XYZ file of C-alpha atoms in Angstrom:
579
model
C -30.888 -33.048 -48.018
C -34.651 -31.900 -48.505
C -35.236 -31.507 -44.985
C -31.623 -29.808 -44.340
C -32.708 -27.327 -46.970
C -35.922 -26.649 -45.170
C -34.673 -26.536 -42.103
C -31.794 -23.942 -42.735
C -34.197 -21.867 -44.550
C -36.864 -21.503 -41.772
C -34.343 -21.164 -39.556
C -33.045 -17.807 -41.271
C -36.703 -16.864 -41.928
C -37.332 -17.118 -38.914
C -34.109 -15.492 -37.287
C -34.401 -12.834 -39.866
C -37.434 -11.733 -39.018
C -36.583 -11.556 -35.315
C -33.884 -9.249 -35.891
C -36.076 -6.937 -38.113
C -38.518 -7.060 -34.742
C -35.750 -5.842 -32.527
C -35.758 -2.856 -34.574
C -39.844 -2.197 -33.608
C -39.523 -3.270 -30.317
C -37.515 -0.232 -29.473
C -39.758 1.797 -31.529
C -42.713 0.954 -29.245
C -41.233 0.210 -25.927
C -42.050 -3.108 -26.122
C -38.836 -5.941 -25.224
C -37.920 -7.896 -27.779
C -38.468 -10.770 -26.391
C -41.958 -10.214 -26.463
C -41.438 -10.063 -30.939
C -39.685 -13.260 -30.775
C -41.858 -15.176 -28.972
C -44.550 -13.262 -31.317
C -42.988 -14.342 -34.569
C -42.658 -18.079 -32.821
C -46.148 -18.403 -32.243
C -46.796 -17.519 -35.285
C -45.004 -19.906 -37.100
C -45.818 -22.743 -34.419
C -48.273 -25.542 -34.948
C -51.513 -23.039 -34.354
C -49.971 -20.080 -36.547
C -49.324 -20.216 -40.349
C -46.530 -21.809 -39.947
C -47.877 -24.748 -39.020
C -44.633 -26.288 -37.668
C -45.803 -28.588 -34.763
C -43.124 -29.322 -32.330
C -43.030 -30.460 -28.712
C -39.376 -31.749 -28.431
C -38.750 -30.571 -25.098
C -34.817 -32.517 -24.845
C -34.329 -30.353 -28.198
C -35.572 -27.171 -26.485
C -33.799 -27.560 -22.829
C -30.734 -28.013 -24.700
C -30.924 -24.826 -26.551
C -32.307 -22.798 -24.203
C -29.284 -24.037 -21.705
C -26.929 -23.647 -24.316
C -28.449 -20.034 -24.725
C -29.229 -19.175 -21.126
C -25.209 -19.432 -20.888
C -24.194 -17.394 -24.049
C -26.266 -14.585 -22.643
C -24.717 -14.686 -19.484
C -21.119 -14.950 -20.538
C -22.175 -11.645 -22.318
C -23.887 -10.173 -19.834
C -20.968 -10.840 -17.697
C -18.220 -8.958 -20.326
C -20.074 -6.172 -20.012
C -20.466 -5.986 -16.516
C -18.186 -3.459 -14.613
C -16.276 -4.157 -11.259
C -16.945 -0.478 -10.581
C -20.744 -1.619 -10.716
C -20.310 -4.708 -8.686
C -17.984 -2.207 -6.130
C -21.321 0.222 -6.188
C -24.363 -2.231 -5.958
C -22.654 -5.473 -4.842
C -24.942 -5.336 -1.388
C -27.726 -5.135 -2.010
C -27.894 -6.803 -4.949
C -26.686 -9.841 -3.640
C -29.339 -9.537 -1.355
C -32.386 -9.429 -3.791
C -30.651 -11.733 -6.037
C -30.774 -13.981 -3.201
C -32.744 -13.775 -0.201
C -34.804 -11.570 -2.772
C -35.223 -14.062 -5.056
C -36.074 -16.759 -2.636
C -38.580 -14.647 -0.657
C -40.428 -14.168 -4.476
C -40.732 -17.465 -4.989
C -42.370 -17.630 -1.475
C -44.892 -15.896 -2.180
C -45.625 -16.537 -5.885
C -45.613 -20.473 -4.515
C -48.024 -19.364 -2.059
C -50.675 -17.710 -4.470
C -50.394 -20.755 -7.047
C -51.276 -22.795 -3.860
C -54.552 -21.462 -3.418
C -55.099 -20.477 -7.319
C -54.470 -23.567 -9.017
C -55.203 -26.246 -6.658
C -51.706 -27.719 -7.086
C -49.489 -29.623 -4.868
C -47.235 -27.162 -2.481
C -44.307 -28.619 -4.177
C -45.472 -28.193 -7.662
C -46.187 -24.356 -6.269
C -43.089 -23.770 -5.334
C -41.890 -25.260 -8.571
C -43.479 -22.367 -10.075
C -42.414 -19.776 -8.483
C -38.716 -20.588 -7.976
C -39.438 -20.839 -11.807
C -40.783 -17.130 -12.001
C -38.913 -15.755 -9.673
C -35.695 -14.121 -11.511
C -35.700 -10.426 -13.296
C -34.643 -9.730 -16.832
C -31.870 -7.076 -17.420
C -31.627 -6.767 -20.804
C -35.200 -6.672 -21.549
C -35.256 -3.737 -18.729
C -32.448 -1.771 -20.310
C -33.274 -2.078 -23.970
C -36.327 -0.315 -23.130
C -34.723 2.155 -21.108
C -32.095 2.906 -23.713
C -34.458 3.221 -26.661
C -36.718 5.868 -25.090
C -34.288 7.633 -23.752
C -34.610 6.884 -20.234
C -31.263 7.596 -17.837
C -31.063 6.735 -14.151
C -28.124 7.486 -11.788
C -25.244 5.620 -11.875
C -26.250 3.744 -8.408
C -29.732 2.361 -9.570
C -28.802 1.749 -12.658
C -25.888 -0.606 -11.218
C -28.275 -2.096 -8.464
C -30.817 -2.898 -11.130
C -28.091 -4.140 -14.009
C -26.587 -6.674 -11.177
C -29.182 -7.791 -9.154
C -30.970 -8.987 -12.771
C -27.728 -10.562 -13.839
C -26.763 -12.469 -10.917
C -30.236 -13.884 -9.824
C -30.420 -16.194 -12.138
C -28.439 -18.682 -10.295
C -30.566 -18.437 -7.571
C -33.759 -19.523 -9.664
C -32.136 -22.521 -11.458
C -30.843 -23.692 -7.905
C -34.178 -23.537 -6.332
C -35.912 -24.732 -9.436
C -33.250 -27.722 -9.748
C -34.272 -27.960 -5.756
C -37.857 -27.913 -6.288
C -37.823 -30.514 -8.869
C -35.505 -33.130 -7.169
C -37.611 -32.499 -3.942
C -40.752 -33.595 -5.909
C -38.556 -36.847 -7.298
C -37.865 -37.645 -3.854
C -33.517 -37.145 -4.268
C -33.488 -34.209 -1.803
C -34.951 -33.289 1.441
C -36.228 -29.501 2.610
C -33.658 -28.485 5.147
C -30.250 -29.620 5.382
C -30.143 -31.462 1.991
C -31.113 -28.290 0.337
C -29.116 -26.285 2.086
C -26.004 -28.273 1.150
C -26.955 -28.267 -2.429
C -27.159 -24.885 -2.275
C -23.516 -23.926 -0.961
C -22.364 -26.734 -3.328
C -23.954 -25.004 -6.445
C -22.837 -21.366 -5.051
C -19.351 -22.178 -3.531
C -18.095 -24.362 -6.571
C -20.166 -22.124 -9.298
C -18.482 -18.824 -8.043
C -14.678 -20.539 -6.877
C -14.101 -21.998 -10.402
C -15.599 -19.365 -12.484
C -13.128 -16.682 -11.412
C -10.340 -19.332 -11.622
C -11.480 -20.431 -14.951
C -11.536 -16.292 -16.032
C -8.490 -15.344 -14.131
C -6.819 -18.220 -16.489
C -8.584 -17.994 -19.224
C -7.816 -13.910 -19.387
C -3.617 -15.050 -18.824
C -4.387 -17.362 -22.289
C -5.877 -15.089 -24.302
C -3.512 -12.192 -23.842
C -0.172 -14.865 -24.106
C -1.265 -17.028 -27.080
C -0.334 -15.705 -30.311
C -3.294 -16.984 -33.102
C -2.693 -16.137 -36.571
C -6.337 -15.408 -36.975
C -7.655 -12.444 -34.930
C -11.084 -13.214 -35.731
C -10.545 -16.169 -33.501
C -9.974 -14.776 -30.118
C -13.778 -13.855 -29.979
C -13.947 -17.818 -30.344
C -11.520 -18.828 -27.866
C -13.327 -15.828 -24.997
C -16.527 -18.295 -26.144
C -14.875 -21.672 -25.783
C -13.161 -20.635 -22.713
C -16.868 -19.639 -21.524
C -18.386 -22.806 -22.350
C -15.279 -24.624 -20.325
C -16.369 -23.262 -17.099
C -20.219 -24.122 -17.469
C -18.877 -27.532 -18.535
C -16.271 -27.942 -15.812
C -18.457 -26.470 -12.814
C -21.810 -28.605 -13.945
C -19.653 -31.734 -13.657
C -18.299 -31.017 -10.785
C -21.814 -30.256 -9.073
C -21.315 -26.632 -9.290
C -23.891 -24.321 -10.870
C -22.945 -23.746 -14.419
C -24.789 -20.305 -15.126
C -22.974 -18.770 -12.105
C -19.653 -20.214 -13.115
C -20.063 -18.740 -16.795
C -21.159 -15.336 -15.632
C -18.221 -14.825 -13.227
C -15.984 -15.740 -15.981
C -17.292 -13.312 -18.197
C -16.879 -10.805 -15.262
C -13.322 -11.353 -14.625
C -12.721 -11.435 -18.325
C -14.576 -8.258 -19.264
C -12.559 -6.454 -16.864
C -8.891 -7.502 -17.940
C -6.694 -5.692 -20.155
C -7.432 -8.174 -23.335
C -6.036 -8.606 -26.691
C -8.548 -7.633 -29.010
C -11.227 -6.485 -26.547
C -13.372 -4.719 -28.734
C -13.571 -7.932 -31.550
C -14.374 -10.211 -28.662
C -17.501 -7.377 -27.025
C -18.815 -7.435 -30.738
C -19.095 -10.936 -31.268
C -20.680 -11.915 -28.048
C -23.064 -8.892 -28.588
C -23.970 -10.274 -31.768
C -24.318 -14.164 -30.573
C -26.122 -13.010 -27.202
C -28.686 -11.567 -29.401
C -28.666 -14.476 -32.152
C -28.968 -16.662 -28.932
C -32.269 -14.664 -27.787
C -33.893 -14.802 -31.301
C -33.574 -18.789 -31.439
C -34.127 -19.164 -27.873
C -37.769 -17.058 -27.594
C -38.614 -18.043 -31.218
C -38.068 -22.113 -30.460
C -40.141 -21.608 -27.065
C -42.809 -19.902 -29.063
C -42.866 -22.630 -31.287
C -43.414 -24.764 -28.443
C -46.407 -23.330 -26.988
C -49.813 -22.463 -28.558
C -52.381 -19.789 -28.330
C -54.860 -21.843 -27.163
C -53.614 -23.416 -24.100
C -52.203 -20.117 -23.347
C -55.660 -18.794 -23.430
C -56.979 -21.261 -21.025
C -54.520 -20.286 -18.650
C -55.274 -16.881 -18.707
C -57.508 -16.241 -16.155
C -54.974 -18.235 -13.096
C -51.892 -16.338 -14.722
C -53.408 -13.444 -14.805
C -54.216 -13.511 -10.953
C -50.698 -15.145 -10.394
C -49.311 -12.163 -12.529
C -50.767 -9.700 -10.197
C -49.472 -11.170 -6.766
C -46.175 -11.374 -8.983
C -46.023 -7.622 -10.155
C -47.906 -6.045 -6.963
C -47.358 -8.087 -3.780
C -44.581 -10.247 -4.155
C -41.761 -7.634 -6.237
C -42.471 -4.379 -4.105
C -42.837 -6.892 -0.351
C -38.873 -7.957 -1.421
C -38.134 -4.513 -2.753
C -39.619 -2.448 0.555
C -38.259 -5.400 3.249
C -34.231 -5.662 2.188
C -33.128 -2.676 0.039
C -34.527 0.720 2.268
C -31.016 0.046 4.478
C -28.824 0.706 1.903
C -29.479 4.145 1.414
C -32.222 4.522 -1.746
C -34.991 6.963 -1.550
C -38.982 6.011 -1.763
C -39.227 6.807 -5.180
C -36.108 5.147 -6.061
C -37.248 1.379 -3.825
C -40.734 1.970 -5.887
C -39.053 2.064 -9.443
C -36.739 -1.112 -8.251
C -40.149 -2.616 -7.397
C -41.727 -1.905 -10.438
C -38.220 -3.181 -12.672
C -39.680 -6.985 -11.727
C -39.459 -7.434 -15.231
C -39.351 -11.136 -16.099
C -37.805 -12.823 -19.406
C -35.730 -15.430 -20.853
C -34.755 -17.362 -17.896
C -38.225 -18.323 -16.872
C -39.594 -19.772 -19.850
C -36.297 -21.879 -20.149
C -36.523 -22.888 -16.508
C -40.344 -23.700 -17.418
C -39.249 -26.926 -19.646
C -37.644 -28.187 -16.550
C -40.556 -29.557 -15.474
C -41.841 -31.157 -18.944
C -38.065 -32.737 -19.561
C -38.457 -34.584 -16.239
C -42.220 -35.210 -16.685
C -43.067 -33.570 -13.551
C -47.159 -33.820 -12.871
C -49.109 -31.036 -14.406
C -45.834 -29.821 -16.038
C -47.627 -28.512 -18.836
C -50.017 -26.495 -16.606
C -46.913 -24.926 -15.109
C -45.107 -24.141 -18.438
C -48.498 -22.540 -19.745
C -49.016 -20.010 -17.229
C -45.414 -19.234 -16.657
C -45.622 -18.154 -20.452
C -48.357 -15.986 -20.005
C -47.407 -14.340 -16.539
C -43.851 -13.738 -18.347
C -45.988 -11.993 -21.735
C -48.397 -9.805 -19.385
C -44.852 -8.781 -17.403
C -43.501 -7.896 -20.655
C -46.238 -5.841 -22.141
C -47.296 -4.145 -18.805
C -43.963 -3.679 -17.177
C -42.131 -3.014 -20.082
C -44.148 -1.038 -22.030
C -44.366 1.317 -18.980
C -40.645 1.223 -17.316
C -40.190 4.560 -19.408
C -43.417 6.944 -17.959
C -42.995 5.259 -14.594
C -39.419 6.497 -14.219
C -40.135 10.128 -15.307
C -43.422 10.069 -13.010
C -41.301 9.353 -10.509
C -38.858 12.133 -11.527
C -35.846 9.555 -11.754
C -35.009 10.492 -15.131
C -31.544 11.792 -15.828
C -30.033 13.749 -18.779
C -29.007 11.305 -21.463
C -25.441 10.609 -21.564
C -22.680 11.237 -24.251
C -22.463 7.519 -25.539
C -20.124 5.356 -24.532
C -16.333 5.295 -25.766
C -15.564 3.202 -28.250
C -12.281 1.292 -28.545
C -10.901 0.373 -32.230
C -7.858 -1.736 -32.154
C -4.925 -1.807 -33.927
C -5.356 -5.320 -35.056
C -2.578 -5.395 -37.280
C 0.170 -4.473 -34.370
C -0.756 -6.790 -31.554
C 1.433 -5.881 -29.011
C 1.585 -2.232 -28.813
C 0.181 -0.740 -25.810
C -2.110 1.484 -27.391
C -4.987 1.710 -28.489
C -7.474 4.623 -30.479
C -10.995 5.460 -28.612
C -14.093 6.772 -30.523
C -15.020 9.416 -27.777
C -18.712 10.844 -28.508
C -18.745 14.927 -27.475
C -22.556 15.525 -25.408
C -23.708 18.603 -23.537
C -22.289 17.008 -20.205
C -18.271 16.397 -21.795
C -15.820 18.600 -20.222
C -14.046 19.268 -23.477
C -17.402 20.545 -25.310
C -16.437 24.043 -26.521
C -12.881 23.715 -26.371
C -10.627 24.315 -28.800
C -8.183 21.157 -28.855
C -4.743 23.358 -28.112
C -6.869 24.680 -24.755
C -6.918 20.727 -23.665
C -4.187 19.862 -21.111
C -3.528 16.447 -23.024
C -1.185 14.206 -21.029
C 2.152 12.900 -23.024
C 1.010 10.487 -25.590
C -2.415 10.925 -26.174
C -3.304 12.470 -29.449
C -6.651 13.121 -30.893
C -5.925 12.312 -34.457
C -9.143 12.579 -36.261
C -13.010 14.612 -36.093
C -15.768 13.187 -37.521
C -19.039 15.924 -37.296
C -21.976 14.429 -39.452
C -20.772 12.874 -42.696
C -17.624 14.522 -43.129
C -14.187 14.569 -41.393
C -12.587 17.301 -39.862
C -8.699 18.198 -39.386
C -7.742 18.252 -36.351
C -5.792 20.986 -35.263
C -5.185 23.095 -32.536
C -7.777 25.485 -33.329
C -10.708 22.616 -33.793
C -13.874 23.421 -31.430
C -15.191 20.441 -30.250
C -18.879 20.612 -30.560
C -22.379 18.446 -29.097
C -22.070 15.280 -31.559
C -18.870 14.820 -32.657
C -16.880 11.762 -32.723
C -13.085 12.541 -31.424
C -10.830 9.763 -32.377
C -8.140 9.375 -29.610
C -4.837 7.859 -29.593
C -3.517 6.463 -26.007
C -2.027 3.888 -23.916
C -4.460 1.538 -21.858
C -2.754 2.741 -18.356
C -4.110 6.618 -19.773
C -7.481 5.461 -20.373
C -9.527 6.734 -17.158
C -7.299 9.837 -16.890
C -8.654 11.011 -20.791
C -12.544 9.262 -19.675
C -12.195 11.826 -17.582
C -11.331 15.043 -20.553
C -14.250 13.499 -23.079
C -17.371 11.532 -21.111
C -19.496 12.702 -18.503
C -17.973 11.057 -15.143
C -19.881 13.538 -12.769
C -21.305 10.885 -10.975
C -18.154 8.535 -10.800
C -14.685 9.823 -8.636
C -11.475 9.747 -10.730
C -10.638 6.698 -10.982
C -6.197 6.407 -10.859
C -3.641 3.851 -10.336
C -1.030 4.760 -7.820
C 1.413 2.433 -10.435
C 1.532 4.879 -12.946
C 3.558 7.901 -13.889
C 0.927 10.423 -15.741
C 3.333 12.669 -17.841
C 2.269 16.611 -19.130
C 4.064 19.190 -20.258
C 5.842 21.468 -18.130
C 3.452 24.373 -19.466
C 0.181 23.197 -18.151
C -1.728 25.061 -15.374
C -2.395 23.640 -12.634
C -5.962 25.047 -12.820
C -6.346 23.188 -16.132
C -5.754 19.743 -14.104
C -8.705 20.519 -11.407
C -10.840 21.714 -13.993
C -10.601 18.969 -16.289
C -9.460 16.403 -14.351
C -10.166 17.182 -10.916
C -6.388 16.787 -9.610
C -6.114 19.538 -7.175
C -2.026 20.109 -6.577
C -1.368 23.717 -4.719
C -3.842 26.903 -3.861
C -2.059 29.031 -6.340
C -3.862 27.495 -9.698
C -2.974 30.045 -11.998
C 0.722 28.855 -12.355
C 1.980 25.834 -14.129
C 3.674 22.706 -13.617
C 7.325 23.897 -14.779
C 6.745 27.114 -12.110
C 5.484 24.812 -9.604
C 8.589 22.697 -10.091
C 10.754 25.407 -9.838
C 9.305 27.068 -6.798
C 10.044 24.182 -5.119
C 13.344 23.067 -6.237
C 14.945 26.465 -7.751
C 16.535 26.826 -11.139
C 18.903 23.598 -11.330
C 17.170 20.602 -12.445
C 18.115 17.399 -12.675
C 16.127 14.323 -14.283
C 14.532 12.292 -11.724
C 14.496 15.140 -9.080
C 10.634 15.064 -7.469
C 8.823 17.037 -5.337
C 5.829 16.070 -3.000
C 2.517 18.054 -3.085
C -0.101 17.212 -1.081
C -0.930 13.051 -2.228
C 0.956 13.531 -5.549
C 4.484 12.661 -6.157
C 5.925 15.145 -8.926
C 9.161 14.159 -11.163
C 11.402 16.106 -13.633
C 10.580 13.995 -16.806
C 12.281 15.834 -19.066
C 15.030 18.764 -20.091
C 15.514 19.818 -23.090
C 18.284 22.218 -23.508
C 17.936 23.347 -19.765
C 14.574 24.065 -19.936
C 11.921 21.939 -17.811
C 9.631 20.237 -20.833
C 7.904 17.363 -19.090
C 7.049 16.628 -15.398
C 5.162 12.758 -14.352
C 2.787 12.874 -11.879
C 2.329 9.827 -9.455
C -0.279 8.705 -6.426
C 2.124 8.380 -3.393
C -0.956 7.838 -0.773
C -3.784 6.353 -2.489
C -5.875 6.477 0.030
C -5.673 10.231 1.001
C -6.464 10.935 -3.023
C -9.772 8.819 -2.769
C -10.693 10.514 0.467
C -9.680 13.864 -1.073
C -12.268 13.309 -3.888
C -14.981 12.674 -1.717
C -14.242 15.353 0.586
């Protein structure tokens, strides 16, 4: 029981103290990681904590366990819209990209260290992967916005290459065992990894979504649990069936993060919250596993690895496969710059100790200190390089935030926490002046510390929190009223019937929702209706304008109150926003 004692309290010592660093790490523009490993070192067997350990089976297991629980969040959060935007070349760095790094990082630990070429290319398939959260954390704590496009290219490309670097780092290390061949025996490894990795982890999320939303647990604080379990299942499943895990677990979270789940916002929270717990442990036990010292007696070969890493390798990928797709010089030398590396190559770098690869040790040390000097020098400057190179962008109203009604499971509804910036459409409004569509209610103002009523005459002004009542279906038709979607085409389902009151103008629906129905924009919807049809209405009776089908909703004592509004040729409205 001693021990246990011990144990659990260095373990929330330690864990504490990591979250407190989070907090300074965005203060200074440092990544986190860079705290974690910090406080690790610290309490490892040089620091004063004195806690020697070099259990590497212990550490590979956590870090794996980790690795996965940060990309099954990473994955949630991930949009399709993203993938839609960035999916090319993105798949091409986190690839080809990613391959071509570890080229030429093998190449310059070749002639460096006076390794073998296989242990090389051990190390660089090691060091080869980018680190999106440590990239983003900085960006979002200074303030730093990009356009939607490069911010998508960057977030995917950084989740989706790590795949590639535990293939070719699995690939490295059976080729220096002697289990695999270069050519076609790595080559069939790698569609086996990729094919079965990517196949079962959108079956796996596809199901796993159907579950989630049909079972009926009397608990709602476990469907976070079962999103996790369901998660672990598909690393599990894939790995035994000689798939890659890491892929299989991030596509699941992928397909899961964008379904219409029960209790969406619990399960975001909790893998937000375990992501992060998962980072503290992971950098803190991996700092615990190194020392100072034998990191200083690396430094001078990392530090000339680091280089060719950072100045040669990143920007040779970056300039070579990405210029056809569009992005400008300034926007190819940013992505070359955002070569930030983090957890997954100091987790990959105990692959080499667990299967007591030659100089393994070697390896790990200067893969620790390339990732640290990345860190500091990358990270600290991610936020003056992007406004040197004018990229910056006017920060956004934050993000919409969804609070369910736990206690009434199957209502289709749900109320949104919509943050008012400069760029919001509604900003100056009063909330009678906002062409609401039926259903949607904004039932509560927060400004500051206090609440205000909300009634027709509320002004909506920069900073406060509107609290919105709607159906799911009506969600990116109100995005549209309260966030800033400049950058971003309306996003509707042809499926749906979008229902306003007969009274609203049909300059009111370009304006604030960019629905452009007839060039006479002064009158409404119910003298639209009429023009068309003439003074005898019955329910059901539609008219066609332009892509839109319009419907007599409602009559209420002969008077037009409600017309629906429905996508009859989808296509047409997406060309019509672009045009």
């Amino acid at each position: 029981m001693p021990i246990l004692d011990t144990l659990l309290l260095l373990t929330g010592i330690l864990v504490f103290v990591g979250v407190l660093s989070s907090k300074l790490s965005s203060r200074i523009g440092v990544p986190a990681l860079v705290f974690f490993i910090a406080v690790g070192l610290l309490a490892g067997e040089e620091g004063i904590g004195g806690i020697a350990f070099n259990n590497y089976v212990v550490a590979f297991a956590v870090s794996s366990i980790a690795l996965a629980l940060i990309l099954f969040d990473g994955g949630l959060r991930t949009s399709i819209h993203d993938v839609r935007q960035a999916w090319k070349p993105a798949s091409i760095l986190a690839t080809a990209g990613v391959l071509a790094t570890a080229g030429i990082t093998a190449a310059a630990a070749f002639w460096i260290m006076k390794i073998t070429w296989q242990q090389a290319f051990l190390l660089g398939a090691i060091i080869s992967s980018t680190d999106a959260a440590a990239v983003f954390s900085i960006l979002r704590g200074k303030g730093v916005a990009l356009t939607n496009r490069l911010r998508a290219l960057l977030e995917i490309e950084s989740a989706s290459n790590d795949p590639m670097a535990v293939f070719l780092t699995v690939a490295a290390i059976e080729i220096i065992l002697g289990k695999i061949e270069v050519g076609p025996g790595m080559t069939g490894f790698f569609f086996q990894q990729m094919v079965i990795g990517g196949m079962l982890g959108i079956a796996v999320g596809w199901l796993g979504a159907a579950i989630i939303n049909r079972i009926h647990l009397d608990a709602a604080g476990l469907y976070p649990v079962l999103a996790m379990m369901i998660g672990l299942i598909s690393f599990g499943l894939t790995a035994k069936l000689g798939g890659s895990g890491f892929l299989a677990i991030y596509f699941t979270g992928i397909v899961i993060g964008n379904k219409d789940v029960v209790f969406e916002r619990g399960i975001f929270l909790f893998h937000d919250g375990i992501a992060w717990t998962a980072q503290i442990i992971m950098f803190t036990l991996l700092g615990i596993l190194s020392t100072p010292s034998s990191l200083f007696m690396v430094a001078p070969q990392a530090l000339l690895i680091a280089a060719v890493l950072i100045f040669v390798a990143r920007p040779a990928v970056v300039f070579t496969m990405v210029p056809w797709f569009g992005f400008s010089l300034r926007e190819l030398a940013f992505i070359s710059w955002v070569g930030l590396k983090g957890a997954v190559p100091i987790i990959l770098a105990v692959y080499p100790l667990l299967y007591q690869i030659p100089d393994a040790r070697l390896i790990f040390d200067v893969i620790f200190f390339v990732v640290l000097v990345s860190a500091l020098l990358q990270g600290w400057s991610l936020p003056m390089v992007a406004r040197w190179l004018g990229l910056q962008q006017k920060a956004r109203p934050e993000a919409p935030v969804s609070l369910e009604i736990t206690a009434l499971r199957h209502v289709d509804s749900e109320i949104v926490d919509y943050v008012i910036g400069e760029q919001s459409t509604v900003l100056g409004y009063k909330l009678r002046e906002l062409p609401l569509p039926e259903g949607v209610l904004v039932v509560m103002i927060t400004r500051g510390n206090k609440i205000v009523a909300a009634t027709g005459s509320t002004v909506l002004l920069d900073g406060d929190h509107a609290f919105v009542v709607l159906q799911h279906n009506y969600r990116a038709l109100v995005d549209r009223l309260f966030v800033d979607t400049s950058d971003n085409p309306l996003s509707l389902s042809p499926h749906i019937d979008y229902v306003f009151k007969s009274r609203v103008q049909l300059r009111q629906l370009d304006y604030f929702y960019d629905i452009q129905l007839a060039e006479t924009p002064h009158i409404t919807l119910n003298e639209l209706v009429r023009e068309r049809l003439g003074e005898e209405l019955t329910l059901g009776d539609q008219i066609q304008v332009g892509v839109w089908h319009i419907a007599v909703r409602e009559i209420d004592d002969g008077h037009l109150a409600k017309v629906s509004l429905k996508i009859h040729d989808h296509e047409g409205f997406k060309k019509s926003l672009t045009a």
